[in-house]
Amino acid sequence: MRIVVIGGTGHIGSYLVPELVQAGHQVVVLSRGERTAYRAGSAWRRIELVKVDREAEDAAGTFGERVRALEADVVIDLICFTEESARQLGEALRGRVRHLLHCGTIWVHGPSALVPTPEEAVTVPFGEYGIAKAAIERYLLGRDGLPATVIRPGHISGPGWAPVNPAGHLDLGVFETLARGEELVLPNLGMETVQHVHAADVAGVFLAALANRSVAVGESFHAVAAGAMTLRGYAEGVARWFGQEPRLAFLPWEEWRKTVSERDAQITWDHIAHSPHCSMEKAARLLGFQPSYSALGATLDALTWLVDNNKLSV
């Protein structure tokens, strides 16, 4: 099949595109061309790369037509963040593609009520990102004549970038504190959750949905590790991976937030207010997919890369 991947050189595309090429598909990657993929390989020499600024073309109203002109059987959209952008693409592709796969987010659920949370749970998103992604889902899965599937990743992790850390933000210093065996202070009792997923497993859900089109069209699927981690359990796992016994302390949220920057506090709040724990049962039942990495394993693969590339002082 001829498959167009929008944003194919990012985290997910770095694993997805080579798999599509190896499967014998003709792959066209749309990208701004500002970076190479996270993983090198011969497959990248066998793709067609089209440089495009989606934001500018969305504003000009030309992006949907550009994608339609590529005459794809399948379009995989990894970088759509507004309903207007989704509508422009969707209306251009209605009746013209066999399958449209969209990268959503588990953030559409808002705070977890039932855990593990199934895809069909009532969604009460909060925050600009979650609300926008929920609106995109409603359009894609409710538009007649548009054979769409939504894949909802958790906290994407893997070699090449920093995972969300055990304090719920992105400062690499948290990992260095644990590596040195020093005390790490966590908010509240450290019992809120995060749910990482390896980028390879996210790509795997896309591939499984593509291979099982008849049951995937019109559906959403989580792409997470099979189980969430508490901040406390995550910190303990990382410390022991570094050969240290974890030394943890805890502060109430209003006190803890004063110990970090305003930006880090906001990122942590976004994560702990959601405290996701999503189910992978539907992907297993309908797509036959099981994640290869645990939540901790996905983050440790990322940490291995950070250590090997001297991104962490350990």
PDB file of N, CA, C and O in Angstrom, residues 14 36 42 73 116 125 137 169 181 204 227 229-230 235 263 280 290 307 311:
ATOM      1  N   SER A  14       9.962   7.291  14.154  1.00  0.00           N
ATOM      2  CA  SER A  14      11.304   6.697  14.102  1.00  0.00           C
ATOM      3  C   SER A  14      11.251   5.179  14.193  1.00  0.00           C
ATOM      4  O   SER A  14      12.148   4.493  13.706  1.00  0.00           O
ATOM      5  N   THR A  36      16.566  14.757  11.757  1.00  0.00           N
ATOM      6  CA  THR A  36      16.507  13.388  11.262  1.00  0.00           C
ATOM      7  C   THR A  36      15.784  12.524  12.290  1.00  0.00           C
ATOM      8  O   THR A  36      15.545  12.945  13.419  1.00  0.00           O
ATOM      9  N   SER A  42      18.799   1.697   7.069  1.00  0.00           N
ATOM     10  CA  SER A  42      18.702   1.717   5.616  1.00  0.00           C
ATOM     11  C   SER A  42      17.295   2.012   5.123  1.00  0.00           C
ATOM     12  O   SER A  42      17.112   2.486   3.991  1.00  0.00           O
ATOM     13  N   ASP A  73      -3.226   5.275   0.039  1.00  0.00           N
ATOM     14  CA  ASP A  73      -4.230   4.324   0.505  1.00  0.00           C
ATOM     15  C   ASP A  73      -4.508   4.542   1.992  1.00  0.00           C
ATOM     16  O   ASP A  73      -5.645   4.405   2.449  1.00  0.00           O
ATOM     17  N   PRO A 116      -8.013  -0.131  35.844  1.00  0.00           N
ATOM     18  CA  PRO A 116      -7.520   0.559  34.655  1.00  0.00           C
ATOM     19  C   PRO A 116      -8.669   1.092  33.802  1.00  0.00           C
ATOM     20  O   PRO A 116      -9.720   0.460  33.691  1.00  0.00           O
ATOM     21  N   PRO A 125     -12.025  15.736  29.814  1.00  0.00           N
ATOM     22  CA  PRO A 125     -10.674  16.296  29.714  1.00  0.00           C
ATOM     23  C   PRO A 125     -10.585  17.685  30.325  1.00  0.00           C
ATOM     24  O   PRO A 125     -11.576  18.406  30.403  1.00  0.00           O
ATOM     25  N   GLU A 137     -10.996  13.808  18.323  1.00  0.00           N
ATOM     26  CA  GLU A 137     -11.560  12.454  18.337  1.00  0.00           C
ATOM     27  C   GLU A 137     -13.041  12.460  17.969  1.00  0.00           C
ATOM     28  O   GLU A 137     -13.504  11.619  17.187  1.00  0.00           O
ATOM     29  N   HIS A 169       8.078  15.724  36.292  1.00  0.00           N
ATOM     30  CA  HIS A 169       8.441  16.769  35.325  1.00  0.00           C
ATOM     31  C   HIS A 169       9.611  16.277  34.481  1.00  0.00           C
ATOM     32  O   HIS A 169       9.807  15.064  34.332  1.00  0.00           O
ATOM     33  N   GLY A 181      22.279   8.370  45.059  1.00  0.00           N
ATOM     34  CA  GLY A 181      21.786   7.866  46.339  1.00  0.00           C
ATOM     35  C   GLY A 181      21.363   8.957  47.288  1.00  0.00           C
ATOM     36  O   GLY A 181      21.255   8.732  48.498  1.00  0.00           O
ATOM     37  N   GLY A 204       3.825  -0.106  17.454  1.00  0.00           N
ATOM     38  CA  GLY A 204       3.222  -1.423  17.344  1.00  0.00           C
ATOM     39  C   GLY A 204       1.707  -1.383  17.329  1.00  0.00           C
ATOM     40  O   GLY A 204       1.062  -2.174  16.622  1.00  0.00           O
ATOM     41  N   GLY A 227       0.176  -1.348  32.755  1.00  0.00           N
ATOM     42  CA  GLY A 227       0.272  -0.989  34.163  1.00  0.00           C
ATOM     43  C   GLY A 227       0.903   0.377  34.340  1.00  0.00           C
ATOM     44  O   GLY A 227       1.824   0.746  33.604  1.00  0.00           O
ATOM     45  N   MET A 229       2.728   3.358  36.981  1.00  0.00           N
ATOM     46  CA  MET A 229       3.664   3.413  38.110  1.00  0.00           C
ATOM     47  C   MET A 229       3.282   4.559  39.038  1.00  0.00           C
ATOM     48  O   MET A 229       2.965   5.656  38.573  1.00  0.00           O
ATOM     49  N   THR A 230       3.331   4.335  40.338  1.00  0.00           N
ATOM     50  CA  THR A 230       3.262   5.466  41.258  1.00  0.00           C
ATOM     51  C   THR A 230       4.582   6.220  41.173  1.00  0.00           C
ATOM     52  O   THR A 230       5.623   5.652  40.799  1.00  0.00           O
ATOM     53  N   ALA A 235      10.431   6.047  41.363  1.00  0.00           N
ATOM     54  CA  ALA A 235      11.683   6.515  41.960  1.00  0.00           C
ATOM     55  C   ALA A 235      12.482   5.357  42.541  1.00  0.00           C
ATOM     56  O   ALA A 235      13.709   5.279  42.380  1.00  0.00           O
ATOM     57  N   ARG A 263       7.754  26.309  36.212  1.00  0.00           N
ATOM     58  CA  ARG A 263       7.485  25.459  35.055  1.00  0.00           C
ATOM     59  C   ARG A 263       7.430  23.987  35.454  1.00  0.00           C
ATOM     60  O   ARG A 263       6.525  23.257  35.050  1.00  0.00           O
ATOM     61  N   MET A 280      -5.045  -1.868  28.524  1.00  0.00           N
ATOM     62  CA  MET A 280      -4.643  -2.329  27.203  1.00  0.00           C
ATOM     63  C   MET A 280      -5.464  -3.538  26.765  1.00  0.00           C
ATOM     64  O   MET A 280      -5.136  -4.194  25.778  1.00  0.00           O
ATOM     65  N   GLN A 290       0.107  -6.835  22.404  1.00  0.00           N
ATOM     66  CA  GLN A 290       0.563  -6.756  23.796  1.00  0.00           C
ATOM     67  C   GLN A 290       1.859  -5.939  23.818  1.00  0.00           C
ATOM     68  O   GLN A 290       2.762  -6.197  23.015  1.00  0.00           O
ATOM     69  N   VAL A 307      22.604   7.936  29.582  1.00  0.00           N
ATOM     70  CA  VAL A 307      23.895   7.654  30.224  1.00  0.00           C
ATOM     71  C   VAL A 307      24.972   7.414  29.176  1.00  0.00           C
ATOM     72  O   VAL A 307      26.067   7.980  29.235  1.00  0.00           O
ATOM     73  N   LYS A 311      24.452  12.396  28.701  1.00  0.00           N
ATOM     74  CA  LYS A 311      23.418  13.396  28.968  1.00  0.00           C
ATOM     75  C   LYS A 311      23.101  13.471  30.456  1.00  0.00           C
ATOM     76  O   LYS A 311      22.430  14.408  30.904  1.00  0.00           O
TER      77      LYS A 311
END
